[in-house]
């Protein structure tokens, strides 16, 4: 299976030790776990707290993952506000055997279509790997502009869009308007609807917690089979507090990571209760 045909990408958490340092032993286990299932792996996105880590930490994570020589594609998150810093980050990533990049709409500045187009073109021009643009207005503050997409169509590195706008009707409109690129669901909760609309796959938070189960659901959904509501209902529990706080809490409870520590401004104490997460875990066991 080629990189651009990978149906499920896990937006991997970054496990940390109790003292807040990156837990590379746990990271190794999680990477092997995802690869064993056949999932693609997205490193240092928002679920991986990429914006909260230092440059040295991010570089060490990429180098570590690449040294493992996994039988799985690695996609690296790219996003921020300072273009020069992002180009420096990409220059480093280009020295590593990564497979693809996830380029998020610039944060905080809320750029218009021309600003977005020029930003993304600068990033696309700087790399030699397929790129997935990421539309998540709830985090970035602005939607990915259609005019920017239209202007970038045909760029050899523009492969796909991760659509996390929370509106299946909008997903359908965008896919219809730009069939030349792959459209991935960026929201576990809406995957069933996106699959019916012709999604190429899913970039998932839930597959951190339930790697094989989510992979099975995605395969069924993309094959046109009914998948029920289990992914929607269980994924909702992973967003009862800012992500990835609930995901880390449940994985810590499962004893798959040594601590539920996050990097500020994220804080484990912002999760009021583990109860909805435990109920979700039991729901998968009963599925």
PDB file of C-alpha atoms in Angstrom:
ATOM      1  CA  UNK A   1       0.000   0.000   0.000  1.00  0.00           C
ATOM      2  CA  UNK A   2       1.398   3.415  -0.963  1.00  0.00           C
ATOM      3  CA  UNK A   3       1.533   6.412   1.350  1.00  0.00           C
ATOM      4  CA  UNK A   4      -1.290   8.151  -0.456  1.00  0.00           C
ATOM      5  CA  UNK A   5      -3.522   5.070  -0.180  1.00  0.00           C
ATOM      6  CA  UNK A   6      -3.148   4.617   3.581  1.00  0.00           C
ATOM      7  CA  UNK A   7      -6.737   4.612   4.907  1.00  0.00           C
ATOM      8  CA  UNK A   8      -6.080   5.262   8.603  1.00  0.00           C
ATOM      9  CA  UNK A   9      -3.554   7.628  10.120  1.00  0.00           C
ATOM     10  CA  UNK A  10      -3.272   7.711  13.901  1.00  0.00           C
ATOM     11  CA  UNK A  11      -2.623  11.212  15.222  1.00  0.00           C
ATOM     12  CA  UNK A  12      -0.239   9.835  17.819  1.00  0.00           C
ATOM     13  CA  UNK A  13       0.057  11.235  21.328  1.00  0.00           C
ATOM     14  CA  UNK A  14       3.477  12.139  22.707  1.00  0.00           C
ATOM     15  CA  UNK A  15       3.857  10.131  25.935  1.00  0.00           C
ATOM     16  CA  UNK A  16       5.638  11.866  28.790  1.00  0.00           C
ATOM     17  CA  UNK A  17       7.236  10.784  32.020  1.00  0.00           C
ATOM     18  CA  UNK A  18       5.997  12.053  35.369  1.00  0.00           C
ATOM     19  CA  UNK A  19       8.649  14.803  35.271  1.00  0.00           C
ATOM     20  CA  UNK A  20       7.345  16.067  31.928  1.00  0.00           C
ATOM     21  CA  UNK A  21      10.160  14.717  29.739  1.00  0.00           C
ATOM     22  CA  UNK A  22       9.289  12.782  26.590  1.00  0.00           C
ATOM     23  CA  UNK A  23       8.963   9.069  27.383  1.00  0.00           C
ATOM     24  CA  UNK A  24      10.851   7.505  24.487  1.00  0.00           C
ATOM     25  CA  UNK A  25      10.372   3.947  25.763  1.00  0.00           C
ATOM     26  CA  UNK A  26       6.597   4.386  25.711  1.00  0.00           C
ATOM     27  CA  UNK A  27       6.811   6.156  22.357  1.00  0.00           C
ATOM     28  CA  UNK A  28       8.636   3.141  20.928  1.00  0.00           C
ATOM     29  CA  UNK A  29       5.902   0.797  22.138  1.00  0.00           C
ATOM     30  CA  UNK A  30       3.133   2.960  20.721  1.00  0.00           C
ATOM     31  CA  UNK A  31       4.864   3.298  17.358  1.00  0.00           C
ATOM     32  CA  UNK A  32       5.330  -0.467  17.065  1.00  0.00           C
ATOM     33  CA  UNK A  33       1.724  -1.014  18.141  1.00  0.00           C
ATOM     34  CA  UNK A  34       0.378   1.208  15.361  1.00  0.00           C
ATOM     35  CA  UNK A  35       2.704  -0.275  12.758  1.00  0.00           C
ATOM     36  CA  UNK A  36       1.684  -3.821  13.720  1.00  0.00           C
ATOM     37  CA  UNK A  37      -1.951  -2.956  12.972  1.00  0.00           C
ATOM     38  CA  UNK A  38      -1.030  -1.374   9.643  1.00  0.00           C
ATOM     39  CA  UNK A  39      -1.932   2.196  10.558  1.00  0.00           C
ATOM     40  CA  UNK A  40      -0.120   5.226   9.267  1.00  0.00           C
ATOM     41  CA  UNK A  41       1.311   7.437  12.015  1.00  0.00           C
ATOM     42  CA  UNK A  42       1.032  11.213  12.307  1.00  0.00           C
ATOM     43  CA  UNK A  43       3.607  12.704  14.649  1.00  0.00           C
ATOM     44  CA  UNK A  44       3.557  16.099  16.341  1.00  0.00           C
ATOM     45  CA  UNK A  45       0.111  17.237  15.356  1.00  0.00           C
ATOM     46  CA  UNK A  46      -2.166  18.856  17.922  1.00  0.00           C
ATOM     47  CA  UNK A  47      -2.846  15.412  19.461  1.00  0.00           C
ATOM     48  CA  UNK A  48       0.911  14.974  19.755  1.00  0.00           C
ATOM     49  CA  UNK A  49       1.274  18.382  21.436  1.00  0.00           C
ATOM     50  CA  UNK A  50       3.641  19.418  18.670  1.00  0.00           C
ATOM     51  CA  UNK A  51       3.173  23.136  19.277  1.00  0.00           C
ATOM     52  CA  UNK A  52       3.920  22.698  22.990  1.00  0.00           C
ATOM     53  CA  UNK A  53       7.295  20.999  22.585  1.00  0.00           C
ATOM     54  CA  UNK A  54      10.700  22.560  22.005  1.00  0.00           C
ATOM     55  CA  UNK A  55      12.429  22.297  18.654  1.00  0.00           C
ATOM     56  CA  UNK A  56      15.032  19.967  20.151  1.00  0.00           C
ATOM     57  CA  UNK A  57      12.304  17.684  21.500  1.00  0.00           C
ATOM     58  CA  UNK A  58      10.482  17.594  18.183  1.00  0.00           C
ATOM     59  CA  UNK A  59      13.672  16.796  16.324  1.00  0.00           C
ATOM     60  CA  UNK A  60      14.497  14.020  18.790  1.00  0.00           C
ATOM     61  CA  UNK A  61      11.032  12.489  18.357  1.00  0.00           C
ATOM     62  CA  UNK A  62      11.329  12.430  14.570  1.00  0.00           C
ATOM     63  CA  UNK A  63      14.851  10.999  14.676  1.00  0.00           C
ATOM     64  CA  UNK A  64      13.763   8.350  17.172  1.00  0.00           C
ATOM     65  CA  UNK A  65      10.750   7.283  15.109  1.00  0.00           C
ATOM     66  CA  UNK A  66      12.811   7.104  11.929  1.00  0.00           C
ATOM     67  CA  UNK A  67      15.548   5.031  13.562  1.00  0.00           C
ATOM     68  CA  UNK A  68      12.990   2.326  14.330  1.00  0.00           C
ATOM     69  CA  UNK A  69      12.558   1.689  10.583  1.00  0.00           C
ATOM     70  CA  UNK A  70       8.899   0.871  11.043  1.00  0.00           C
ATOM     71  CA  UNK A  71       6.863  -0.820   8.393  1.00  0.00           C
ATOM     72  CA  UNK A  72       4.485   2.142   8.513  1.00  0.00           C
ATOM     73  CA  UNK A  73       4.413   5.590   6.906  1.00  0.00           C
ATOM     74  CA  UNK A  74       5.218   8.599   9.094  1.00  0.00           C
ATOM     75  CA  UNK A  75       3.493  11.939   8.533  1.00  0.00           C
ATOM     76  CA  UNK A  76       4.865  14.976  10.374  1.00  0.00           C
ATOM     77  CA  UNK A  77       2.790  17.880  11.655  1.00  0.00           C
ATOM     78  CA  UNK A  78       3.720  21.387  10.515  1.00  0.00           C
ATOM     79  CA  UNK A  79       1.975  24.464  11.829  1.00  0.00           C
ATOM     80  CA  UNK A  80       2.406  27.762  13.556  1.00  0.00           C
ATOM     81  CA  UNK A  81       2.574  31.407  12.619  1.00  0.00           C
ATOM     82  CA  UNK A  82       6.225  32.142  11.813  1.00  0.00           C
ATOM     83  CA  UNK A  83       6.929  31.017   8.255  1.00  0.00           C
ATOM     84  CA  UNK A  84      10.709  31.058   8.649  1.00  0.00           C
ATOM     85  CA  UNK A  85      10.473  28.690  11.633  1.00  0.00           C
ATOM     86  CA  UNK A  86       8.234  26.308   9.712  1.00  0.00           C
ATOM     87  CA  UNK A  87      10.619  26.304   6.764  1.00  0.00           C
ATOM     88  CA  UNK A  88      13.500  25.536   9.135  1.00  0.00           C
ATOM     89  CA  UNK A  89      11.461  22.688  10.610  1.00  0.00           C
ATOM     90  CA  UNK A  90      10.753  21.305   7.152  1.00  0.00           C
ATOM     91  CA  UNK A  91      14.420  21.592   6.198  1.00  0.00           C
ATOM     92  CA  UNK A  92      15.236  19.353   9.160  1.00  0.00           C
ATOM     93  CA  UNK A  93      12.419  16.909   8.371  1.00  0.00           C
ATOM     94  CA  UNK A  94      13.634  16.643   4.785  1.00  0.00           C
ATOM     95  CA  UNK A  95      16.861  15.113   6.140  1.00  0.00           C
ATOM     96  CA  UNK A  96      14.846  12.287   7.705  1.00  0.00           C
ATOM     97  CA  UNK A  97      13.087   9.356   5.983  1.00  0.00           C
ATOM     98  CA  UNK A  98       9.584  10.627   6.742  1.00  0.00           C
ATOM     99  CA  UNK A  99       6.755   9.909   4.333  1.00  0.00           C
ATOM    100  CA  UNK A 100       4.467  12.943   4.283  1.00  0.00           C
ATOM    101  CA  UNK A 101       3.557  16.241   5.961  1.00  0.00           C
ATOM    102  CA  UNK A 102       0.399  17.573   7.586  1.00  0.00           C
ATOM    103  CA  UNK A 103       0.222  21.338   7.002  1.00  0.00           C
ATOM    104  CA  UNK A 104      -2.283  23.091   9.239  1.00  0.00           C
ATOM    105  CA  UNK A 105      -3.935  26.393   8.370  1.00  0.00           C
ATOM    106  CA  UNK A 106      -1.869  29.154  10.028  1.00  0.00           C
ATOM    107  CA  UNK A 107      -2.964  29.755  13.604  1.00  0.00           C
ATOM    108  CA  UNK A 108      -4.046  32.978  15.325  1.00  0.00           C
ATOM    109  CA  UNK A 109      -3.526  35.374  12.381  1.00  0.00           C
ATOM    110  CA  UNK A 110      -6.746  34.263  10.606  1.00  0.00           C
ATOM    111  CA  UNK A 111      -5.271  34.864   7.124  1.00  0.00           C
ATOM    112  CA  UNK A 112      -7.401  35.338   4.034  1.00  0.00           C
ATOM    113  CA  UNK A 113      -7.284  33.321   0.836  1.00  0.00           C
ATOM    114  CA  UNK A 114      -4.211  35.050  -0.607  1.00  0.00           C
ATOM    115  CA  UNK A 115      -2.275  34.731   2.626  1.00  0.00           C
ATOM    116  CA  UNK A 116      -3.202  31.063   2.930  1.00  0.00           C
ATOM    117  CA  UNK A 117      -2.273  30.314  -0.662  1.00  0.00           C
ATOM    118  CA  UNK A 118       1.145  31.927  -0.372  1.00  0.00           C
ATOM    119  CA  UNK A 119       1.814  30.305   3.014  1.00  0.00           C
ATOM    120  CA  UNK A 120       0.975  26.829   1.776  1.00  0.00           C
ATOM    121  CA  UNK A 121       2.827  27.310  -1.509  1.00  0.00           C
ATOM    122  CA  UNK A 122       5.978  28.264   0.382  1.00  0.00           C
ATOM    123  CA  UNK A 123       5.689  25.070   2.438  1.00  0.00           C
ATOM    124  CA  UNK A 124       4.787  22.856  -0.526  1.00  0.00           C
ATOM    125  CA  UNK A 125       7.723  24.249  -2.508  1.00  0.00           C
ATOM    126  CA  UNK A 126      10.115  23.445   0.346  1.00  0.00           C
ATOM    127  CA  UNK A 127       9.524  19.693   0.486  1.00  0.00           C
ATOM    128  CA  UNK A 128       9.803  16.540  -1.603  1.00  0.00           C
ATOM    129  CA  UNK A 129       6.996  14.502   0.008  1.00  0.00           C
ATOM    130  CA  UNK A 130       3.193  14.407  -0.322  1.00  0.00           C
ATOM    131  CA  UNK A 131       1.393  16.976   1.794  1.00  0.00           C
ATOM    132  CA  UNK A 132      -2.022  16.922   3.441  1.00  0.00           C
ATOM    133  CA  UNK A 133      -3.500  20.341   4.183  1.00  0.00           C
ATOM    134  CA  UNK A 134      -5.445  20.527   7.444  1.00  0.00           C
ATOM    135  CA  UNK A 135      -8.679  22.443   7.841  1.00  0.00           C
ATOM    136  CA  UNK A 136      -9.567  22.846  11.520  1.00  0.00           C
ATOM    137  CA  UNK A 137     -11.154  26.253  12.084  1.00  0.00           C
ATOM    138  CA  UNK A 138     -12.006  25.438  15.708  1.00  0.00           C
ATOM    139  CA  UNK A 139      -8.270  25.470  16.489  1.00  0.00           C
ATOM    140  CA  UNK A 140      -6.769  27.781  13.876  1.00  0.00           C
ATOM    141  CA  UNK A 141      -9.525  30.407  13.975  1.00  0.00           C
ATOM    142  CA  UNK A 142     -10.065  30.419  10.210  1.00  0.00           C
ATOM    143  CA  UNK A 143     -11.314  27.938   7.630  1.00  0.00           C
ATOM    144  CA  UNK A 144      -9.181  26.717   4.763  1.00  0.00           C
ATOM    145  CA  UNK A 145     -10.241  28.973   1.892  1.00  0.00           C
ATOM    146  CA  UNK A 146     -11.638  27.432  -1.280  1.00  0.00           C
ATOM    147  CA  UNK A 147      -9.748  29.982  -3.345  1.00  0.00           C
ATOM    148  CA  UNK A 148      -6.502  28.868  -1.745  1.00  0.00           C
ATOM    149  CA  UNK A 149      -7.276  25.215  -2.516  1.00  0.00           C
ATOM    150  CA  UNK A 150      -8.124  26.114  -6.115  1.00  0.00           C
ATOM    151  CA  UNK A 151      -4.862  28.013  -6.562  1.00  0.00           C
ATOM    152  CA  UNK A 152      -2.808  25.124  -5.178  1.00  0.00           C
ATOM    153  CA  UNK A 153      -4.474  22.355  -7.201  1.00  0.00           C
ATOM    154  CA  UNK A 154      -1.866  20.917  -9.519  1.00  0.00           C
ATOM    155  CA  UNK A 155       1.072  21.463  -7.180  1.00  0.00           C
ATOM    156  CA  UNK A 156       2.950  18.141  -7.292  1.00  0.00           C
ATOM    157  CA  UNK A 157       3.174  17.920  -3.491  1.00  0.00           C
ATOM    158  CA  UNK A 158      -0.488  18.720  -2.770  1.00  0.00           C
ATOM    159  CA  UNK A 159      -1.981  15.308  -2.088  1.00  0.00           C
ATOM    160  CA  UNK A 160      -4.923  15.635   0.295  1.00  0.00           C
ATOM    161  CA  UNK A 161      -6.967  17.643   2.789  1.00  0.00           C
ATOM    162  CA  UNK A 162      -7.787  16.597   6.340  1.00  0.00           C
ATOM    163  CA  UNK A 163     -11.243  18.053   6.818  1.00  0.00           C
ATOM    164  CA  UNK A 164     -12.155  18.772  10.433  1.00  0.00           C
ATOM    165  CA  UNK A 165     -14.769  21.437   9.937  1.00  0.00           C
ATOM    166  CA  UNK A 166     -17.464  19.408  11.703  1.00  0.00           C
ATOM    167  CA  UNK A 167     -19.987  19.639   8.855  1.00  0.00           C
ATOM    168  CA  UNK A 168     -20.571  16.611   6.583  1.00  0.00           C
ATOM    169  CA  UNK A 169     -22.500  18.714   4.076  1.00  0.00           C
ATOM    170  CA  UNK A 170     -19.486  20.982   3.736  1.00  0.00           C
ATOM    171  CA  UNK A 171     -17.269  17.912   3.332  1.00  0.00           C
ATOM    172  CA  UNK A 172     -19.465  16.814   0.423  1.00  0.00           C
ATOM    173  CA  UNK A 173     -19.326  20.267  -1.185  1.00  0.00           C
ATOM    174  CA  UNK A 174     -15.555  20.476  -0.955  1.00  0.00           C
ATOM    175  CA  UNK A 175     -14.994  16.955  -2.247  1.00  0.00           C
ATOM    176  CA  UNK A 176     -17.287  17.666  -5.178  1.00  0.00           C
ATOM    177  CA  UNK A 177     -15.545  20.954  -5.942  1.00  0.00           C
ATOM    178  CA  UNK A 178     -12.033  19.467  -5.767  1.00  0.00           C
ATOM    179  CA  UNK A 179     -12.129  15.793  -6.774  1.00  0.00           C
ATOM    180  CA  UNK A 180      -8.492  15.911  -7.888  1.00  0.00           C
ATOM    181  CA  UNK A 181      -7.237  15.520  -4.322  1.00  0.00           C
ATOM    182  CA  UNK A 182      -7.947  13.001  -1.565  1.00  0.00           C
ATOM    183  CA  UNK A 183     -10.328  14.082   1.179  1.00  0.00           C
ATOM    184  CA  UNK A 184      -9.724  12.545   4.604  1.00  0.00           C
ATOM    185  CA  UNK A 185     -12.081  12.697   7.519  1.00  0.00           C
ATOM    186  CA  UNK A 186     -10.353  14.514  10.356  1.00  0.00           C
ATOM    187  CA  UNK A 187     -12.994  13.711  12.916  1.00  0.00           C
ATOM    188  CA  UNK A 188     -13.707  10.273  14.378  1.00  0.00           C
ATOM    189  CA  UNK A 189     -17.194  11.432  15.344  1.00  0.00           C
ATOM    190  CA  UNK A 190     -18.134  12.186  11.725  1.00  0.00           C
ATOM    191  CA  UNK A 191     -16.251   9.348  10.023  1.00  0.00           C
ATOM    192  CA  UNK A 192     -19.365   7.308   9.196  1.00  0.00           C
ATOM    193  CA  UNK A 193     -20.886  10.245   7.336  1.00  0.00           C
ATOM    194  CA  UNK A 194     -17.619  11.125   5.629  1.00  0.00           C
ATOM    195  CA  UNK A 195     -17.136   7.517   4.506  1.00  0.00           C
ATOM    196  CA  UNK A 196     -20.538   7.540   2.817  1.00  0.00           C
ATOM    197  CA  UNK A 197     -19.490  10.739   1.039  1.00  0.00           C
ATOM    198  CA  UNK A 198     -16.368   9.117  -0.401  1.00  0.00           C
ATOM    199  CA  UNK A 199     -13.669   9.913   2.125  1.00  0.00           C
ATOM    200  CA  UNK A 200     -10.260   8.454   1.337  1.00  0.00           C
ATOM    201  CA  UNK A 201      -9.733   7.563   4.981  1.00  0.00           C
ATOM    202  CA  UNK A 202      -9.532   8.881   8.524  1.00  0.00           C
ATOM    203  CA  UNK A 203      -6.955  10.756  10.583  1.00  0.00           C
ATOM    204  CA  UNK A 204      -7.902   9.509  14.021  1.00  0.00           C
ATOM    205  CA  UNK A 205      -7.485  10.327  17.680  1.00  0.00           C
ATOM    206  CA  UNK A 206      -9.483   7.271  18.778  1.00  0.00           C
ATOM    207  CA  UNK A 207      -7.030   4.844  17.169  1.00  0.00           C
ATOM    208  CA  UNK A 208      -4.495   5.817  19.842  1.00  0.00           C
ATOM    209  CA  UNK A 209      -6.712   4.055  22.356  1.00  0.00           C
ATOM    210  CA  UNK A 210      -8.277   1.373  20.161  1.00  0.00           C
ATOM    211  CA  UNK A 211      -5.829   0.817  17.247  1.00  0.00           C
ATOM    212  CA  UNK A 212      -7.165  -2.448  15.845  1.00  0.00           C
ATOM    213  CA  UNK A 213     -10.820  -1.703  16.486  1.00  0.00           C
ATOM    214  CA  UNK A 214     -10.727   1.643  14.705  1.00  0.00           C
ATOM    215  CA  UNK A 215      -8.744   0.131  11.817  1.00  0.00           C
ATOM    216  CA  UNK A 216     -11.468  -2.491  11.410  1.00  0.00           C
ATOM    217  CA  UNK A 217     -14.206   0.161  11.488  1.00  0.00           C
ATOM    218  CA  UNK A 218     -12.410   2.276   8.889  1.00  0.00           C
ATOM    219  CA  UNK A 219     -11.945  -0.698   6.567  1.00  0.00           C
ATOM    220  CA  UNK A 220     -15.647  -1.519   6.798  1.00  0.00           C
ATOM    221  CA  UNK A 221     -16.738   2.069   6.341  1.00  0.00           C
ATOM    222  CA  UNK A 222     -14.582   2.607   3.268  1.00  0.00           C
ATOM    223  CA  UNK A 223     -15.901  -0.664   1.823  1.00  0.00           C
ATOM    224  CA  UNK A 224     -19.439   0.674   2.092  1.00  0.00           C
ATOM    225  CA  UNK A 225     -20.481  -1.525   5.001  1.00  0.00           C
ATOM    226  CA  UNK A 226     -22.634  -0.283   7.879  1.00  0.00           C
ATOM    227  CA  UNK A 227     -20.430   0.513  10.867  1.00  0.00           C
ATOM    228  CA  UNK A 228     -22.953   1.542  13.490  1.00  0.00           C
ATOM    229  CA  UNK A 229     -22.408   4.220  16.099  1.00  0.00           C
ATOM    230  CA  UNK A 230     -19.648   2.764  18.268  1.00  0.00           C
ATOM    231  CA  UNK A 231     -16.867   4.965  16.855  1.00  0.00           C
ATOM    232  CA  UNK A 232     -18.974   8.109  17.117  1.00  0.00           C
ATOM    233  CA  UNK A 233     -20.106   7.390  20.666  1.00  0.00           C
ATOM    234  CA  UNK A 234     -16.744   6.348  22.033  1.00  0.00           C
ATOM    235  CA  UNK A 235     -14.809   9.102  20.251  1.00  0.00           C
ATOM    236  CA  UNK A 236     -17.045  11.721  21.850  1.00  0.00           C
ATOM    237  CA  UNK A 237     -15.601  10.715  25.222  1.00  0.00           C
ATOM    238  CA  UNK A 238     -12.117  11.690  24.025  1.00  0.00           C
ATOM    239  CA  UNK A 239     -13.232  15.321  23.733  1.00  0.00           C
ATOM    240  CA  UNK A 240     -14.918  15.851  27.088  1.00  0.00           C
ATOM    241  CA  UNK A 241     -11.805  17.912  27.927  1.00  0.00           C
ATOM    242  CA  UNK A 242      -9.282  19.530  25.576  1.00  0.00           C
ATOM    243  CA  UNK A 243      -7.608  16.880  23.442  1.00  0.00           C
ATOM    244  CA  UNK A 244      -5.422  14.910  24.096  1.00  0.00           C
ATOM    245  CA  UNK A 245      -6.134  15.142  27.843  1.00  0.00           C
ATOM    246  CA  UNK A 246      -8.821  12.399  27.837  1.00  0.00           C
ATOM    247  CA  UNK A 247      -6.855  10.157  25.469  1.00  0.00           C
ATOM    248  CA  UNK A 248      -3.786  10.255  27.694  1.00  0.00           C
ATOM    249  CA  UNK A 249      -5.922   9.687  30.786  1.00  0.00           C
ATOM    250  CA  UNK A 250      -7.476   6.529  29.365  1.00  0.00           C
ATOM    251  CA  UNK A 251      -4.191   5.189  27.994  1.00  0.00           C
ATOM    252  CA  UNK A 252      -2.624   5.760  31.406  1.00  0.00           C
ATOM    253  CA  UNK A 253      -5.512   3.886  33.020  1.00  0.00           C
ATOM    254  CA  UNK A 254      -4.900   1.058  30.522  1.00  0.00           C
ATOM    255  CA  UNK A 255      -1.240   1.084  31.684  1.00  0.00           C
ATOM    256  CA  UNK A 256      -0.045   1.710  28.139  1.00  0.00           C
ATOM    257  CA  UNK A 257       1.720   4.923  29.137  1.00  0.00           C
ATOM    258  CA  UNK A 258       3.438   5.592  32.454  1.00  0.00           C
ATOM    259  CA  UNK A 259       1.767   8.925  33.179  1.00  0.00           C
ATOM    260  CA  UNK A 260      -1.013  11.188  31.960  1.00  0.00           C
ATOM    261  CA  UNK A 261       1.260  14.243  32.058  1.00  0.00           C
ATOM    262  CA  UNK A 262       0.873  16.863  29.344  1.00  0.00           C
ATOM    263  CA  UNK A 263       2.812  19.951  28.426  1.00  0.00           C
ATOM    264  CA  UNK A 264       1.333  23.279  29.519  1.00  0.00           C
ATOM    265  CA  UNK A 265      -0.965  24.943  28.676  1.00  0.00           C
ATOM    266  CA  UNK A 266      -2.627  21.501  28.636  1.00  0.00           C
ATOM    267  CA  UNK A 267      -3.234  20.073  32.089  1.00  0.00           C
ATOM    268  CA  UNK A 268      -4.487  16.644  33.162  1.00  0.00           C
ATOM    269  CA  UNK A 269      -6.525  18.189  35.984  1.00  0.00           C
ATOM    270  CA  UNK A 270      -8.883  19.726  33.426  1.00  0.00           C
ATOM    271  CA  UNK A 271     -10.508  16.300  33.027  1.00  0.00           C
ATOM    272  CA  UNK A 272     -13.322  16.218  35.561  1.00  0.00           C
ATOM    273  CA  UNK A 273     -13.972  12.481  35.518  1.00  0.00           C
ATOM    274  CA  UNK A 274     -12.641   9.280  34.000  1.00  0.00           C
ATOM    275  CA  UNK A 275     -16.123   7.750  33.995  1.00  0.00           C
ATOM    276  CA  UNK A 276     -17.135   8.536  30.373  1.00  0.00           C
ATOM    277  CA  UNK A 277     -13.801   7.172  29.147  1.00  0.00           C
ATOM    278  CA  UNK A 278     -14.171   3.922  31.060  1.00  0.00           C
ATOM    279  CA  UNK A 279     -17.696   3.555  29.709  1.00  0.00           C
ATOM    280  CA  UNK A 280     -16.373   4.056  26.171  1.00  0.00           C
ATOM    281  CA  UNK A 281     -13.689   1.437  26.709  1.00  0.00           C
ATOM    282  CA  UNK A 282     -16.315  -1.048  27.875  1.00  0.00           C
ATOM    283  CA  UNK A 283     -18.431  -0.232  24.827  1.00  0.00           C
ATOM    284  CA  UNK A 284     -15.619  -1.367  22.524  1.00  0.00           C
ATOM    285  CA  UNK A 285     -15.199  -4.533  24.564  1.00  0.00           C
ATOM    286  CA  UNK A 286     -18.878  -5.287  24.045  1.00  0.00           C
ATOM    287  CA  UNK A 287     -18.913  -4.406  20.343  1.00  0.00           C
TER     288      UNK A 287
END
